């Protein structure tokens, strides 16, 4: 009786409401997936509903006994997701701020600048700063979020004495040109060398003096490296190379600054490929951490030997020579390490200013590498053509899904989240591997389309769709009616009467 009394308007309202609700769910799911890279429904199910339904807890003792291989792989994945200081980071006042003045866009994210503030506090401060008034002021300045407050504090420190870290802050943030930054860094060098010599004589007199010497060493290395970068930007490349070589000889243990990457870029600018090969021979070692600069520079040198005469048609006819095979393997190795770089080198994706911090194997590292090295690939005739013809072949060699890598550890899954924090909102983050649409987005899309179609058909052909709906519901409830009839025939009528009354 209930089914017979339903009118076509009810079916139109029912299907239309279902279509609207599923459409809203679809829009929200799509927005959440685009922003966070995962399905909201799946995340809620795994995070909240699964434990309530008795799902396996990942921290339970039964899951704690993993193999040594899996533990090593996890440790490697965590280390590869570590954020590193960009060795070729730009000057905030002379380059990043000029971009903001011209475009009105902020090239640096808050997360990136916050990491820089932590680096400055680590490198340029120590526990004994309160003993020197200028250093005490600078210790507070590095914690300031407001750029103008930091600059004012640096000027206040310089009124008390020649403070190397105050000059550093002004060179980085107040100087509007590279020449002005270089002048301030030279003043910082003069002050920093004096502090370094004094602390070097007293470093063995106690823990406090040792901390001061460590801080003064960091300050001196930072100043000299930035001065070398100023020379490189002002066109004095040979002078920059000499300063970097001297710095690496004087402080061989301070590898945290990755000065060899600055040196590689300067040597490539000079087209001194023999010295580039010598630097790679030292740092492209299996025991040392890799980077896009190391892998792609090695690929560029091997490509340089064959790229000017390389032709894909000729190679397909006669096969690859040994030198060409070595070049292709080097490109595959580089692409496996960071698969985001080729699109920037081939100008399939637009470049932005590189961030102050990068994630190895991530989109941020690819931007930082291509920003400085695209010109070097263009200078080698045929190198980009060889890259264009061979880079996509890498993905046929890597197992899918990415349980294991080919030459490196499996590509870490954390790069997209970290890159979204490091890169500005106006940049479309490159994602590898491309994520398939979650099941619930496809499901809600299908449900929305199906119910919308039913609503439209019911509105256009109400009587016919009413017949179809009743027939469908009758068919749907037919097994239940059949079971009820069987139960009635088996049970005594008096018992069935009592059960229906209950």
Coordinates of C-alpha atoms in Angstrom, one line a residue:
X1 CA 0.0 0.0 0.0
X2 CA 2.9 2.4 0.8
X3 CA 4.5 1.8 -2.6
X4 CA 1.2 2.2 -4.4
X5 CA 0.5 5.6 -2.7
X6 CA 3.9 7.2 -3.7
X7 CA 3.6 9.8 -6.4
X8 CA 6.2 10.7 -9.1
X9 CA 6.9 13.9 -7.3
X10 CA 8.2 11.9 -4.4
X11 CA 10.7 10.1 -6.6
X12 CA 11.8 13.4 -8.2
X13 CA 12.4 14.9 -4.7
X14 CA 14.1 11.8 -3.5
X15 CA 16.5 11.4 -6.5
X16 CA 17.1 15.2 -6.6
X17 CA 18.0 15.4 -2.9
X18 CA 20.3 12.4 -3.3
X19 CA 22.0 14.0 -6.2
X20 CA 22.5 17.3 -4.4
X21 CA 23.9 15.6 -1.3
X22 CA 26.3 13.4 -3.2
X23 CA 27.4 16.4 -5.4
X24 CA 28.2 18.4 -2.2
X25 CA 30.2 15.4 -0.9
X26 CA 32.0 15.1 -4.2
X27 CA 33.0 18.8 -4.2
X28 CA 34.3 18.6 -0.7
X29 CA 36.2 15.4 -1.3
X30 CA 37.8 16.9 -4.5
X31 CA 38.8 20.1 -2.6
X32 CA 40.3 18.1 0.3
X33 CA 42.2 15.8 -2.1
X34 CA 43.6 18.7 -4.1
X35 CA 44.8 20.5 -0.9
X36 CA 46.0 17.6 1.3
X37 CA 46.5 14.8 -1.3
X38 CA 44.3 12.3 0.5
X39 CA 40.6 11.4 0.8
X40 CA 38.8 12.9 3.8
X41 CA 36.5 9.9 4.1
X42 CA 39.4 7.4 4.0
X43 CA 41.4 9.4 6.5
X44 CA 38.5 9.6 8.9
X45 CA 37.8 5.9 8.4
X46 CA 41.4 4.9 9.1
X47 CA 42.1 7.4 11.9
X48 CA 38.9 7.3 13.9
X49 CA 36.5 4.5 12.8
X50 CA 39.0 1.7 12.4
X51 CA 40.2 1.8 16.1
X52 CA 36.5 1.8 17.3
X53 CA 35.7 -1.2 15.1
X54 CA 38.7 -3.1 16.5
X55 CA 41.2 -2.4 13.8
X56 CA 44.8 -3.3 14.4
X57 CA 46.8 -0.7 16.2
X58 CA 50.1 0.1 14.5
X59 CA 51.8 0.5 17.9
X60 CA 50.7 -2.9 19.2
X61 CA 53.5 -5.3 20.2
X62 CA 52.5 -7.8 17.5
X63 CA 53.6 -5.3 14.8
X64 CA 56.7 -4.1 16.5
X65 CA 58.8 -7.0 15.3
X66 CA 59.8 -5.8 11.9
X67 CA 62.8 -7.1 9.9
X68 CA 66.1 -5.3 9.8
X69 CA 65.7 -4.5 6.2
X70 CA 62.3 -2.8 6.7
X71 CA 63.8 -0.8 9.6
X72 CA 66.7 0.3 7.5
X73 CA 64.4 1.3 4.7
X74 CA 62.2 3.3 7.1
X75 CA 65.2 5.1 8.6
X76 CA 66.4 6.0 5.1
X77 CA 63.0 7.3 4.2
X78 CA 62.9 9.5 7.3
X79 CA 66.4 10.9 6.5
X80 CA 65.5 11.6 2.9
X81 CA 62.4 13.6 4.1
X82 CA 64.7 15.9 6.1
X83 CA 64.6 19.5 5.1
X84 CA 68.0 20.9 4.1
X85 CA 69.3 24.5 3.8
X86 CA 69.5 25.5 0.2
X87 CA 73.2 25.9 -0.6
X88 CA 72.4 28.4 -3.3
X89 CA 69.7 30.3 -1.5
X90 CA 69.1 33.9 -2.6
X91 CA 69.5 37.1 -0.6
X92 CA 66.3 38.1 1.1
X93 CA 66.7 41.8 0.7
X94 CA 68.4 42.1 -2.7
X95 CA 66.5 39.3 -4.5
X96 CA 63.4 37.9 -2.7
X97 CA 62.1 41.4 -1.6
X98 CA 62.7 42.9 -5.1
X99 CA 60.5 40.1 -6.5
X100 CA 57.8 41.0 -4.0
X101 CA 58.0 44.7 -4.9
X102 CA 57.6 44.0 -8.6
X103 CA 55.0 41.2 -8.5
X104 CA 53.2 41.7 -5.2
X105 CA 53.7 38.0 -4.4
X106 CA 55.5 36.5 -1.5
X107 CA 58.1 34.0 -2.7
X108 CA 58.8 32.6 0.7
X109 CA 56.4 30.7 3.0
X110 CA 56.1 31.2 6.7
X111 CA 57.4 27.7 7.3
X112 CA 60.5 28.3 5.2
X113 CA 61.3 31.6 7.0
X114 CA 60.7 30.0 10.3
X115 CA 63.3 27.3 9.5
X116 CA 65.7 30.0 8.5
X117 CA 65.2 31.7 11.8
X118 CA 66.0 28.4 13.6
X119 CA 69.1 28.0 11.5
X120 CA 70.3 31.5 12.4
X121 CA 69.8 30.9 16.1
X122 CA 71.7 27.6 15.8
X123 CA 74.6 29.0 13.9
X124 CA 74.9 32.6 15.2
X125 CA 74.1 32.3 18.9
X126 CA 75.5 30.6 21.9
X127 CA 74.8 30.4 25.7
X128 CA 77.4 33.0 26.5
X129 CA 75.9 35.8 24.4
X130 CA 74.6 37.6 27.4
X131 CA 78.2 38.4 28.3
X132 CA 78.5 40.7 25.3
X133 CA 75.8 43.4 25.0
X134 CA 75.8 43.4 21.1
X135 CA 75.5 39.6 21.0
X136 CA 72.7 39.7 23.5
X137 CA 70.7 42.1 21.3
X138 CA 71.3 40.0 18.2
X139 CA 70.2 36.9 20.1
X140 CA 66.8 38.6 20.5
X141 CA 66.9 39.9 16.9
X142 CA 67.2 36.4 15.4
X143 CA 64.0 35.5 17.3
X144 CA 62.0 38.5 16.0
X145 CA 59.3 37.7 13.4
X146 CA 59.0 41.3 12.2
X147 CA 61.8 42.1 9.6
X148 CA 61.9 45.8 10.6
X149 CA 62.3 44.9 14.2
X150 CA 65.3 42.6 13.3
X151 CA 66.9 45.4 11.2
X152 CA 66.4 47.9 14.0
X153 CA 68.0 45.5 16.5
X154 CA 71.0 45.0 14.2
X155 CA 71.6 48.8 14.0
X156 CA 71.3 49.0 17.8
X157 CA 73.9 46.3 18.2
X158 CA 76.3 48.1 15.8
X159 CA 76.0 51.3 17.9
X160 CA 77.6 49.3 20.8
X161 CA 80.4 47.6 18.8
X162 CA 81.4 46.1 15.5
X163 CA 79.2 43.0 15.5
X164 CA 79.6 40.4 12.7
X165 CA 76.2 38.9 13.1
X166 CA 74.5 42.4 12.9
X167 CA 76.3 43.0 9.6
X168 CA 75.1 39.6 8.4
X169 CA 71.5 40.4 9.2
X170 CA 71.7 43.8 7.4
X171 CA 73.4 42.3 4.4
X172 CA 70.8 39.6 4.1
X173 CA 67.6 41.6 4.8
X174 CA 68.3 45.4 4.4
X175 CA 70.7 45.6 1.5
X176 CA 68.7 46.1 -1.8
X177 CA 71.5 45.2 -4.2
X178 CA 74.2 42.5 -4.3
X179 CA 76.9 45.2 -4.2
X180 CA 75.5 46.7 -1.0
X181 CA 75.3 43.2 0.5
X182 CA 78.9 42.5 -0.5
X183 CA 80.0 45.7 1.2
X184 CA 78.3 44.8 4.5
X185 CA 79.7 41.2 4.3
X186 CA 83.2 42.6 4.0
X187 CA 82.6 44.6 7.2
X188 CA 81.2 41.5 8.8
X189 CA 84.4 39.6 7.7
X190 CA 86.6 42.1 9.4
X191 CA 84.7 41.9 12.7
X192 CA 84.2 38.1 12.4
X193 CA 87.9 37.4 11.9
X194 CA 88.8 39.3 15.0
X195 CA 86.3 37.4 17.1
X196 CA 87.4 34.1 15.6
X197 CA 91.1 34.7 16.4
X198 CA 90.3 35.7 20.0
X199 CA 88.0 32.7 20.6
X200 CA 90.5 30.3 19.0
X201 CA 93.1 31.2 21.6
X202 CA 90.6 30.6 24.5
X203 CA 88.7 27.6 23.2
X204 CA 90.5 25.1 25.5
X205 CA 89.8 27.2 28.7
X206 CA 86.4 25.7 29.2
X207 CA 83.0 24.7 27.8
X208 CA 81.8 28.3 27.5
X209 CA 84.8 29.3 25.4
X210 CA 84.5 26.2 23.2
X211 CA 80.9 27.1 22.4
X212 CA 82.0 30.7 21.6
X213 CA 84.6 29.4 19.2
X214 CA 82.2 27.0 17.5
X215 CA 79.7 29.9 17.0
X216 CA 82.5 32.2 15.7
X217 CA 83.6 29.5 13.3
X218 CA 80.1 29.2 11.9
X219 CA 79.8 32.9 11.5
X220 CA 83.2 33.2 9.7
X221 CA 82.4 30.3 7.3
X222 CA 78.9 31.8 6.5
X223 CA 80.4 35.2 5.8
X224 CA 83.1 33.8 3.5
X225 CA 80.6 31.6 1.6
X226 CA 78.2 34.5 1.1
X227 CA 81.1 36.7 -0.1
X228 CA 82.0 34.1 -2.7
X229 CA 78.3 34.0 -3.8
X230 CA 78.3 37.8 -4.1
X231 CA 81.4 37.5 -6.4
X232 CA 79.7 34.8 -8.4
X233 CA 76.5 37.0 -8.9
X234 CA 78.6 40.0 -9.8
X235 CA 80.4 38.1 -12.6
X236 CA 83.7 37.6 -10.8
X237 CA 83.4 33.8 -11.1
X238 CA 87.1 32.9 -11.0
X239 CA 87.5 34.9 -7.8
X240 CA 84.4 33.1 -6.4
X241 CA 85.9 29.7 -7.3
X242 CA 89.2 30.6 -5.5
X243 CA 87.3 31.7 -2.4
X244 CA 85.3 28.5 -2.3
X245 CA 88.3 26.3 -2.7
X246 CA 90.2 28.2 0.1
X247 CA 87.2 27.9 2.4
X248 CA 86.9 24.1 1.8
X249 CA 90.6 23.7 2.5
X250 CA 90.4 25.8 5.7
X251 CA 87.3 24.2 7.1
X252 CA 87.1 20.7 5.6
X253 CA 84.8 19.3 8.3
X254 CA 82.0 21.9 7.9
X255 CA 80.1 19.9 5.3
X256 CA 76.7 21.2 6.6
X257 CA 76.9 24.2 4.2
X258 CA 77.5 22.0 1.1
X259 CA 80.0 24.5 -0.3
X260 CA 80.9 21.9 -3.0
X261 CA 77.5 22.5 -4.7
X262 CA 78.3 26.2 -5.0
X263 CA 81.7 25.3 -6.4
X264 CA 80.2 22.9 -9.0
X265 CA 77.9 25.6 -10.2
X266 CA 80.7 28.2 -10.6
X267 CA 83.0 25.7 -12.4
X268 CA 80.2 24.9 -14.8
X269 CA 79.8 28.6 -15.5
X270 CA 83.5 28.7 -16.4
X271 CA 83.0 25.6 -18.5
X272 CA 85.9 24.0 -16.6
X273 CA 84.5 20.5 -17.0
X274 CA 87.8 18.7 -15.9
X275 CA 87.6 20.4 -12.5
X276 CA 83.9 19.6 -12.3
X277 CA 84.7 15.9 -12.8
X278 CA 87.4 16.1 -10.1
X279 CA 84.9 17.5 -7.6
X280 CA 82.3 14.9 -8.5
X281 CA 84.9 12.1 -8.1
X282 CA 85.3 13.3 -4.5
X283 CA 81.6 13.9 -3.5
X284 CA 79.7 11.4 -5.8
X285 CA 80.5 8.6 -3.4
X286 CA 78.3 5.8 -2.3
X287 CA 78.9 6.6 1.4
X288 CA 78.0 10.3 1.0
X289 CA 74.4 11.7 0.7
X290 CA 73.3 12.4 -2.8
X291 CA 71.6 15.5 -4.2
X292 CA 70.1 16.6 -7.5
X293 CA 73.2 18.8 -8.1
X294 CA 75.5 15.7 -7.8
X295 CA 73.4 13.3 -9.9
X296 CA 72.4 15.7 -12.7
X297 CA 75.8 17.3 -13.0
X298 CA 77.3 13.7 -13.5
X299 CA 74.6 13.1 -16.1
X300 CA 75.4 16.4 -17.9
X301 CA 79.1 15.5 -18.1
X302 CA 78.4 12.1 -19.6
X303 CA 75.8 13.6 -22.0
X304 CA 78.3 16.2 -23.1
X305 CA 80.5 13.5 -24.6
X306 CA 77.8 12.3 -27.0
X307 CA 74.9 14.8 -27.1
X308 CA 76.2 16.9 -30.0
X309 CA 76.0 13.9 -32.4
X310 CA 73.1 12.1 -30.8
X311 CA 70.1 11.3 -33.0
X312 CA 67.2 9.1 -31.8
X313 CA 66.5 7.8 -35.3
X314 CA 70.1 6.8 -35.8
X315 CA 70.3 5.2 -32.3
X316 CA 67.2 3.1 -33.0
X317 CA 68.7 1.8 -36.2
X318 CA 72.2 1.0 -35.1
X319 CA 71.7 0.8 -31.3
X320 CA 73.4 2.8 -28.6
X321 CA 77.2 3.0 -28.4
X322 CA 79.0 2.4 -25.0
X323 CA 79.3 6.2 -24.4
X324 CA 75.7 6.8 -25.3
X325 CA 74.6 3.9 -23.0
X326 CA 76.6 5.5 -20.1
X327 CA 75.0 8.8 -20.7
X328 CA 71.5 7.3 -20.8
X329 CA 72.2 5.3 -17.6
X330 CA 73.4 8.5 -15.9
X331 CA 70.2 10.3 -16.9
X332 CA 68.1 7.4 -15.6
X333 CA 70.0 7.5 -12.3
X334 CA 69.5 11.2 -12.0
X335 CA 65.8 11.0 -12.8
X336 CA 65.3 8.2 -10.3
X337 CA 66.8 10.3 -7.6
X338 CA 64.7 13.4 -8.4
X339 CA 62.0 12.8 -11.1
X340 CA 60.8 16.5 -10.9
X341 CA 63.9 18.1 -12.5
X342 CA 63.4 17.2 -16.2
X343 CA 60.2 19.1 -16.6
X344 CA 61.9 22.3 -15.4
X345 CA 65.0 21.7 -17.5
X346 CA 62.9 21.0 -20.6
X347 CA 60.7 24.1 -19.7
X348 CA 57.6 22.0 -19.6
X349 CA 56.9 23.6 -16.2
X350 CA 57.5 27.3 -15.2
X351 CA 60.2 28.1 -12.7
X352 CA 59.8 30.2 -9.6
X353 CA 62.4 31.6 -7.2
X354 CA 63.9 28.7 -5.2
X355 CA 63.0 28.5 -1.4
X356 CA 65.6 29.0 1.3
X357 CA 65.2 25.3 2.3
X358 CA 64.8 22.2 0.1
X359 CA 63.6 18.7 0.4
X360 CA 66.0 16.2 -1.3
X361 CA 64.2 14.3 -4.1
X362 CA 61.3 16.8 -3.9
X363 CA 59.9 19.5 -6.0
X364 CA 61.7 22.2 -4.0
X365 CA 65.1 20.7 -4.8
X366 CA 64.2 20.4 -8.4
X367 CA 63.3 24.1 -8.6
X368 CA 66.5 25.1 -6.8
X369 CA 68.6 23.0 -9.2
X370 CA 66.9 24.0 -12.4
X371 CA 66.9 27.7 -11.4
X372 CA 70.7 27.8 -11.4
X373 CA 71.7 25.0 -13.7
X374 CA 69.3 25.3 -16.7
X375 CA 71.7 27.7 -18.4
X376 CA 74.5 25.1 -18.1
X377 CA 72.4 22.4 -19.8
X378 CA 71.5 24.9 -22.6
X379 CA 75.2 25.6 -23.1
X380 CA 76.0 22.0 -23.9
X381 CA 74.8 21.3 -27.4
X382 CA 72.2 18.5 -27.7
X383 CA 72.1 17.8 -23.9
X384 CA 68.5 18.8 -23.5
X385 CA 67.6 16.8 -26.6
X386 CA 69.2 13.7 -25.2
X387 CA 67.4 14.3 -21.8
X388 CA 64.1 14.8 -23.7
X389 CA 64.5 11.5 -25.6
X390 CA 65.5 9.4 -22.6
X391 CA 64.2 10.7 -19.2
X392 CA 60.8 9.0 -19.3
X393 CA 62.4 5.6 -19.8
X394 CA 63.5 5.7 -16.2
X395 CA 59.9 4.9 -15.0
X396 CA 59.9 1.6 -16.9
X397 CA 62.8 0.5 -14.7
X398 CA 61.4 1.4 -11.4
X399 CA 59.0 -1.2 -9.8
X400 CA 55.4 -0.1 -9.4
X401 CA 54.0 0.4 -6.8
X402 CA 57.2 1.8 -5.3
X403 CA 58.0 -0.9 -2.8
X404 CA 61.6 -0.7 -3.7
X405 CA 63.8 1.5 -5.9
X406 CA 66.2 0.6 -8.7
X407 CA 69.5 2.4 -7.8
X408 CA 68.3 4.3 -4.7
X409 CA 65.9 3.7 -1.9
X410 CA 62.2 3.8 -2.7
X411 CA 60.9 7.3 -3.4
X412 CA 59.7 8.7 -0.1
X413 CA 56.0 9.4 0.3
X414 CA 56.4 12.5 2.5
X415 CA 57.8 14.8 -0.2
X416 CA 54.5 16.3 -1.3
X417 CA 53.4 17.4 2.1
X418 CA 56.8 19.0 2.9
X419 CA 57.0 20.7 -0.5
X420 CA 53.6 22.2 -0.1
X421 CA 54.9 23.8 3.2
X422 CA 58.1 25.0 1.5
X423 CA 56.7 26.4 -1.8
X424 CA 54.3 29.3 -2.2
X425 CA 50.6 28.9 -2.8
X426 CA 50.8 30.2 -6.4
X427 CA 53.1 27.4 -7.5
X428 CA 51.5 24.0 -8.5
X429 CA 53.5 21.4 -6.6
X430 CA 54.9 18.6 -8.8
X431 CA 53.8 15.2 -7.4
X432 CA 55.5 11.8 -8.0
X433 CA 54.1 9.3 -8.4
X434 CA 50.9 10.7 -9.7
X435 CA 48.2 9.8 -7.2
X436 CA 45.2 8.0 -8.5
X437 CA 41.8 9.4 -7.5
X438 CA 40.6 7.9 -4.2
X439 CA 37.7 5.4 -4.4
X440 CA 35.3 7.7 -2.6
X441 CA 35.7 10.5 -5.1
X442 CA 34.9 8.1 -8.0
X443 CA 32.0 6.6 -6.0
X444 CA 30.4 9.9 -5.1
X445 CA 30.9 11.1 -8.7
X446 CA 29.1 8.0 -10.0
X447 CA 26.4 8.3 -7.4
X448 CA 25.8 12.0 -8.1
X449 CA 25.6 11.4 -11.9
X450 CA 23.3 8.4 -11.5
X451 CA 20.8 10.1 -9.1
X452 CA 20.8 13.3 -11.2
X453 CA 19.9 11.2 -14.2
X454 CA 17.1 9.5 -12.3
X455 CA 15.8 12.8 -11.1
X456 CA 15.8 14.2 -14.7
X457 CA 14.1 11.1 -16.1
X458 CA 11.5 11.1 -13.4
X459 CA 10.7 14.7 -14.0
X460 CA 10.3 14.2 -17.8
X461 CA 8.6 10.8 -17.7
X462 CA 6.9 10.6 -14.2
X463 CA 4.4 7.8 -15.0
X464 CA 6.8 5.5 -16.7
X465 CA 9.5 6.1 -14.1
X466 CA 6.9 5.5 -11.3
X467 CA 6.2 2.1 -12.9
X468 CA 9.9 1.3 -13.1
X469 CA 10.4 2.4 -9.5
X470 CA 7.6 0.2 -8.2
X471 CA 8.8 -2.7 -10.3
X472 CA 12.4 -2.2 -8.9
X473 CA 11.3 -2.0 -5.3
X474 CA 9.0 -5.0 -5.8
X475 CA 12.0 -7.0 -7.2
X476 CA 14.2 -5.8 -4.4
X477 CA 11.8 -6.9 -1.7
X478 CA 10.8 -10.2 -3.5
X479 CA 13.4 -12.3 -1.6
X480 CA 12.2 -11.0 1.7
X481 CA 8.6 -11.6 0.8
X482 CA 9.5 -15.2 -0.3
X483 CA 11.2 -15.8 3.1
X484 CA 8.3 -14.4 5.0
X485 CA 5.9 -16.7 3.1
X486 CA 8.1 -19.8 3.8
X487 CA 8.2 -18.8 7.5
X488 CA 4.4 -18.5 7.6
X489 CA 4.0 -21.9 6.0
X490 CA 6.3 -23.6 8.4
X491 CA 5.4 -22.0 11.7
X492 CA 1.9 -22.7 13.3
X493 CA -0.6 -19.9 12.7
X494 CA -1.1 -19.4 16.5
X495 CA 2.7 -19.0 17.1
X496 CA 3.0 -16.6 14.1
X497 CA 0.1 -14.7 15.5
X498 CA 1.8 -14.3 18.9
X499 CA 5.1 -13.3 17.3
X500 CA 3.4 -10.6 15.2
X501 CA 1.6 -9.3 18.3
X502 CA 5.0 -9.1 20.1

